[in-house]
CSV table of C-alpha atoms in Angstrom, one decimal:
chain,number,residue,atom,x,y,z
A,1,MET,CA,-56.0,-66.6,22.4
A,2,ASN,CA,-53.3,-66.2,19.9
A,3,THR,CA,-55.4,-63.9,17.8
A,4,LYS,CA,-56.2,-61.7,20.8
A,5,PHE,CA,-52.5,-61.6,21.7
A,6,SER,CA,-51.6,-60.6,18.2
A,7,LEU,CA,-54.1,-57.8,18.1
A,8,ASN,CA,-52.8,-56.4,21.4
A,9,LEU,CA,-49.2,-56.6,20.1
A,10,LEU,CA,-50.2,-54.8,17.0
A,11,HIS,CA,-51.9,-52.1,19.1
A,12,VAL,CA,-48.8,-51.6,21.2
A,13,PHE,CA,-46.7,-51.4,18.0
A,14,ILE,CA,-49.0,-48.7,16.6
A,15,ILE,CA,-48.8,-46.8,19.8
A,16,LEU,CA,-45.0,-47.0,19.8
A,17,ILE,CA,-44.8,-45.8,16.1
A,18,THR,CA,-47.1,-42.9,16.9
A,19,MET,CA,-45.0,-41.9,19.9
A,20,ILE,CA,-41.8,-42.0,17.9
A,21,ASP,CA,-43.4,-40.1,15.0
A,22,SER,CA,-44.7,-37.5,17.5
A,23,LYS,CA,-41.3,-37.0,19.1
A,24,THR,CA,-39.7,-36.7,15.6
A,25,SER,CA,-42.3,-34.1,14.6
A,26,LEU,CA,-41.7,-32.2,17.8
A,27,LYS,CA,-38.0,-32.3,17.3
A,28,MET,CA,-38.3,-31.1,13.7
A,29,THR,CA,-40.7,-28.3,14.8
A,30,ALA,CA,-38.2,-27.2,17.4
A,31,LEU,CA,-35.3,-27.2,14.9
A,32,SER,CA,-37.5,-25.3,12.4
A,33,LEU,CA,-38.3,-22.7,15.1
A,34,TRP,CA,-34.6,-22.5,16.0
A,35,HIS,CA,-33.5,-22.0,12.4
A,36,HIS,CA,-36.3,-19.4,11.9
A,37,PHE,CA,-35.2,-17.3,14.9
A,38,HIS,CA,-31.5,-17.8,14.1
A,39,LEU,CA,-32.1,-16.6,10.5
A,40,LYS,CA,-34.0,-13.6,11.7
A,41,LYS,CA,-31.2,-12.7,14.0
A,42,MET,CA,-28.6,-13.1,11.2
A,43,ILE,CA,-30.7,-10.9,8.9
A,44,ARG,CA,-31.1,-8.3,11.7
A,45,TRP,CA,-27.3,-8.2,12.3
A,46,MET,CA,-26.5,-8.1,8.6
A,47,PHE,CA,-28.9,-5.1,8.3
A,48,TYR,CA,-27.3,-3.3,11.3
A,49,GLY,CA,-23.8,-4.1,10.0
A,50,SER,CA,-24.6,-2.7,6.5
A,51,VAL,CA,-26.1,0.5,7.9
A,52,SER,CA,-23.1,0.9,10.2
A,53,PHE,CA,-20.7,0.4,7.3
A,54,LEU,CA,-22.5,2.9,5.1
A,55,LEU,CA,-22.6,5.4,8.0
A,56,VAL,CA,-18.8,5.1,8.5
A,57,CYS,CA,-18.3,5.5,4.8
A,58,LEU,CA,-20.3,8.7,4.8
A,59,ILE,CA,-18.5,10.1,7.8
A,60,ILE,CA,-15.1,9.4,6.2
A,61,ASP,CA,-16.3,10.9,2.9
A,62,GLN,CA,-17.5,14.1,4.5
A,63,SER,CA,-14.5,14.4,6.9
A,64,ILE,CA,-12.0,14.3,4.0
A,65,SER,CA,-14.0,17.0,2.2
A,66,PHE,CA,-13.9,19.2,5.3
A,67,TYR,CA,-10.3,18.5,6.1
A,68,VAL,CA,-9.0,19.9,2.7
A,69,ARG,CA,-11.7,22.4,2.0
A,70,ASP,CA,-9.3,25.4,2.1
A,71,ARG,CA,-7.0,23.8,-0.5
A,72,VAL,CA,-9.7,23.5,-3.3
A,73,PHE,CA,-10.1,26.4,-5.7
A,74,GLU,CA,-12.8,26.8,-8.3
A,75,ASP,CA,-12.1,30.5,-9.2
A,76,VAL,CA,-8.8,30.7,-11.2
A,77,ASP,CA,-8.3,34.3,-10.0
A,78,LYS,CA,-8.1,33.2,-6.4
A,79,LEU,CA,-5.7,30.3,-7.1
A,80,PRO,CA,-2.1,30.8,-5.9
A,81,TYR,CA,0.7,30.3,-8.3
A,82,HIS,CA,2.6,27.0,-8.2
A,83,PRO,CA,5.3,26.0,-10.7
A,84,TYR,CA,3.6,22.8,-11.7
A,85,GLY,CA,0.1,21.6,-12.3
A,86,VAL,CA,-0.3,17.8,-12.0
A,87,VAL,CA,-3.1,16.6,-14.3
A,88,LEU,CA,-4.6,13.4,-13.0
A,89,GLY,CA,-5.2,11.0,-15.8
A,90,THR,CA,-8.4,9.3,-16.9
A,91,SER,CA,-9.5,7.5,-20.1
A,92,LYS,CA,-10.3,9.8,-23.0
A,93,TYR,CA,-13.3,7.7,-24.0
A,94,VAL,CA,-16.1,6.0,-22.1
A,95,ALA,CA,-17.4,2.5,-22.8
A,96,THR,CA,-19.9,3.7,-25.4
A,97,GLY,CA,-17.1,5.3,-27.4
A,98,LYS,CA,-18.2,8.8,-26.5
A,99,THR,CA,-15.5,11.3,-25.3
A,100,ASN,CA,-15.2,11.3,-21.6
A,101,ASP,CA,-16.3,14.7,-20.1
A,102,TYR,CA,-14.0,14.2,-17.1
A,103,TYR,CA,-11.0,14.0,-19.5
A,104,THR,CA,-12.0,16.9,-21.6
A,105,ASN,CA,-12.7,19.2,-18.7
A,106,ARG,CA,-9.4,18.4,-17.0
A,107,LEU,CA,-7.5,19.3,-20.1
A,108,ALA,CA,-9.5,22.5,-20.4
A,109,ALA,CA,-8.7,23.4,-16.8
A,110,ALA,CA,-5.0,22.7,-17.4
A,111,LYS,CA,-5.0,25.1,-20.3
A,112,THR,CA,-6.8,27.7,-18.2
A,113,LEU,CA,-4.0,27.6,-15.7
A,114,ILE,CA,-1.3,27.9,-18.3
A,115,ASP,CA,-3.2,30.8,-20.0
A,116,HIS,CA,-3.6,32.6,-16.6
A,117,GLN,CA,0.0,32.0,-15.7
A,118,LYS,CA,-1.1,30.1,-12.5
A,119,VAL,CA,1.4,27.3,-13.4
A,120,SER,CA,4.5,27.2,-15.6
A,121,TYR,CA,4.5,23.5,-16.4
A,122,LEU,CA,2.2,20.6,-16.5
A,123,LEU,CA,3.0,17.1,-15.3
A,124,LEU,CA,0.7,14.6,-17.0
A,125,SER,CA,0.3,11.7,-14.7
A,126,GLY,CA,-1.6,8.5,-15.7
A,127,ASP,CA,-1.8,4.9,-16.5
A,128,ASN,CA,0.4,3.4,-19.1
A,129,ARG,CA,-0.6,-0.3,-18.8
A,130,THR,CA,-0.4,-1.2,-22.5
A,131,SER,CA,0.9,0.2,-25.7
A,132,GLN,CA,-2.7,0.8,-26.7
A,133,TYR,CA,-3.7,2.6,-23.5
A,134,ASN,CA,-1.4,5.4,-22.5
A,135,GLU,CA,-3.0,8.3,-20.6
A,136,PRO,CA,0.0,10.6,-20.4
A,137,ARG,CA,0.7,10.3,-24.1
A,138,THR,CA,-2.9,10.9,-25.0
A,139,MET,CA,-3.1,14.0,-22.8
A,140,LEU,CA,0.2,15.4,-24.2
A,141,ARG,CA,-1.1,14.9,-27.8
A,142,ASP,CA,-4.4,16.7,-27.1
A,143,LEU,CA,-2.8,19.5,-25.1
A,144,ARG,CA,-0.4,20.2,-28.0
A,145,LYS,CA,-3.4,20.5,-30.2
A,146,MET,CA,-4.6,23.2,-27.7
A,147,ASP,CA,-1.4,25.2,-28.4
A,148,ILE,CA,0.4,24.4,-25.2
A,149,PRO,CA,4.2,24.4,-26.0
A,150,ARG,CA,5.9,21.0,-25.8
A,151,ASP,CA,8.6,22.3,-23.4
A,152,ARG,CA,5.8,23.0,-20.9
A,153,LEU,CA,4.7,19.4,-20.8
A,154,PHE,CA,6.1,16.5,-18.9
A,155,GLN,CA,4.8,12.9,-18.5
A,156,ASP,CA,4.6,10.5,-15.6
A,157,PHE,CA,3.9,7.0,-17.0
A,158,ALA,CA,3.5,5.4,-13.6
A,159,GLY,CA,0.6,7.3,-12.3
A,160,PHE,CA,-1.5,4.1,-12.0
A,161,ARG,CA,-3.5,5.4,-9.0
A,162,THR,CA,-4.2,8.7,-7.4
A,163,LEU,CA,-1.7,7.8,-4.6
A,164,ASP,CA,1.0,7.1,-7.2
A,165,SER,CA,0.5,10.4,-9.1
A,166,VAL,CA,0.5,12.5,-5.9
A,167,VAL,CA,3.5,10.9,-4.2
A,168,ARG,CA,5.6,10.5,-7.4
A,169,ALA,CA,5.2,14.2,-8.3
A,170,ASN,CA,7.0,15.1,-5.1
A,171,LYS,CA,9.3,12.1,-4.4
A,172,VAL,CA,10.4,11.2,-7.9
A,173,PHE,CA,10.1,14.4,-9.9
A,174,GLN,CA,11.1,16.5,-7.0
A,175,VAL,CA,8.3,19.1,-7.4
A,176,PRO,CA,8.2,20.9,-4.0
A,177,SER,CA,4.7,22.3,-4.4
A,178,TYR,CA,2.1,21.9,-7.1
A,179,THR,CA,-1.5,22.3,-8.2
A,180,ILE,CA,-3.6,19.2,-8.7
A,181,ILE,CA,-6.0,19.4,-11.7
A,182,SER,CA,-9.1,17.2,-11.6
A,183,GLN,CA,-12.8,17.3,-10.6
A,184,LYS,CA,-13.5,18.5,-7.1
A,185,PHE,CA,-14.4,15.2,-5.5
A,186,HIS,CA,-11.2,13.6,-6.9
A,187,CYS,CA,-9.2,16.6,-5.9
A,188,GLU,CA,-10.3,16.2,-2.3
A,189,ARG,CA,-9.0,12.6,-2.1
A,190,ALA,CA,-5.7,13.6,-3.8
A,191,LEU,CA,-5.2,16.5,-1.4
A,192,PHE,CA,-5.9,14.2,1.6
A,193,ILE,CA,-3.2,11.9,0.3
A,194,ALA,CA,-0.8,14.8,-0.2
A,195,LYS,CA,-1.4,16.1,3.3
A,196,HIS,CA,-0.7,12.7,4.7
A,197,HIS,CA,2.7,12.7,2.9
A,198,ASN,CA,3.5,16.3,3.9
A,199,ILE,CA,3.3,17.5,0.4
A,200,ASP,CA,2.4,21.2,-0.3
A,201,ALA,CA,-0.4,21.0,-2.8
A,202,VAL,CA,-3.6,22.8,-3.7
A,203,CYS,CA,-6.2,21.9,-6.3
A,204,PHE,CA,-7.9,23.6,-9.2
A,205,ALA,CA,-11.3,21.9,-9.7
A,206,ALA,CA,-12.2,21.1,-13.3
A,207,LYS,CA,-15.8,21.4,-14.4
A,208,GLN,CA,-18.0,18.6,-13.1
A,209,PRO,CA,-20.0,16.7,-15.8
A,210,ASP,CA,-23.8,17.1,-15.4
A,211,THR,CA,-24.4,13.5,-14.5
A,212,TYR,CA,-21.9,12.0,-12.1
A,213,LEU,CA,-24.0,10.2,-9.3
A,214,GLY,CA,-22.5,6.8,-10.0
A,215,THR,CA,-18.9,8.2,-10.1
A,216,ARG,CA,-19.6,10.1,-6.8
A,217,ILE,CA,-20.8,6.9,-5.1
A,218,ARG,CA,-17.7,5.1,-6.2
A,219,GLU,CA,-15.6,8.0,-4.9
A,220,THR,CA,-17.1,7.5,-1.4
A,221,PHE,CA,-15.7,3.9,-1.3
A,222,ALA,CA,-12.5,5.0,-2.9
A,223,ARG,CA,-12.0,7.3,0.0
A,224,VAL,CA,-12.4,4.5,2.5
A,225,LYS,CA,-9.8,2.5,0.6
A,226,ALA,CA,-7.5,5.5,0.6
A,227,ILE,CA,-7.7,5.7,4.4
A,228,PHE,CA,-7.0,2.0,4.6
A,229,ASP,CA,-4.0,2.3,2.2
A,230,LEU,CA,-2.5,5.2,4.2
A,231,VAL,CA,-3.0,3.3,7.5
A,232,ILE,CA,-1.2,0.2,6.3
A,233,GLY,CA,1.5,2.3,4.5
A,234,ILE,CA,0.8,1.5,0.9
A,235,GLN,CA,3.4,3.1,-1.4
A,236,PRO,CA,3.4,3.8,-5.1
A,237,TYR,CA,4.0,0.8,-7.3
A,238,PHE,CA,7.2,2.4,-8.7
A,239,LEU,CA,9.3,5.1,-7.0
A,240,GLY,CA,12.7,4.5,-8.4
A,241,ASN,CA,15.5,7.1,-8.6
A,242,PRO,CA,14.7,10.8,-8.5
A,243,GLU,CA,14.2,12.5,-11.8
A,244,PRO,CA,14.1,16.2,-11.0
A,245,LEU,CA,12.0,18.4,-13.3
A,246,PRO,CA,13.1,21.9,-14.2
A,247,LEU,CA,11.8,24.8,-12.2
A,248,PRO,CA,11.3,28.4,-13.3
A,249,ASP,CA,14.3,30.7,-12.8
A,250,ASN,CA,12.5,32.6,-10.0
A,251,GLU,CA,11.8,29.4,-8.0
């Protein structure tokens, strides 16, 4: 009798264990399915979000180009005269040690404007973060080697960003109107910033290097950041007191 009772009790225990295990399995299956569908939903929303963000970036990029299209000149003969050309700085060398074509072409464009009397002076605006890295000083040295007189060259050592260079030329150096000198894609962003600050500026587009896809992609995101900076009212790092530059006698 005791043996039979023990067997029945064991049978009931096994059934209970089986039921508990079955419920646990069902619960785990349900959780697994929930996580699976939730993950798919997250991936789908991340995909849609990424596509939407890229679409907005492209719209901003093309809108800026369209907005300033009549202020960009590639033919020096069609470029109107302005007293100053503002050369936007960049590094002279790339990471491999090779001379940076963006730098070389900007200086060549600056000399072209001086030679064609499209500007009277050049304001060399760039980064001066360390004693070893000084964009305005490097540009001045190389332009002097290109036979541009020293009294035609001025330096802005606080042109840390495009926004700084554009705004400081007008607000600090009191240049009423000027020609920006850089590659076309960079010019467009600089002109957009100038228009936002009611600055009268045009751009002479320096020659574009043959390979610039990576730079152009970065420019797209730089334009989005420029919009953000203007919306929240970002100002140059240093404005300081006005330091008026000389103007030609006929100005």
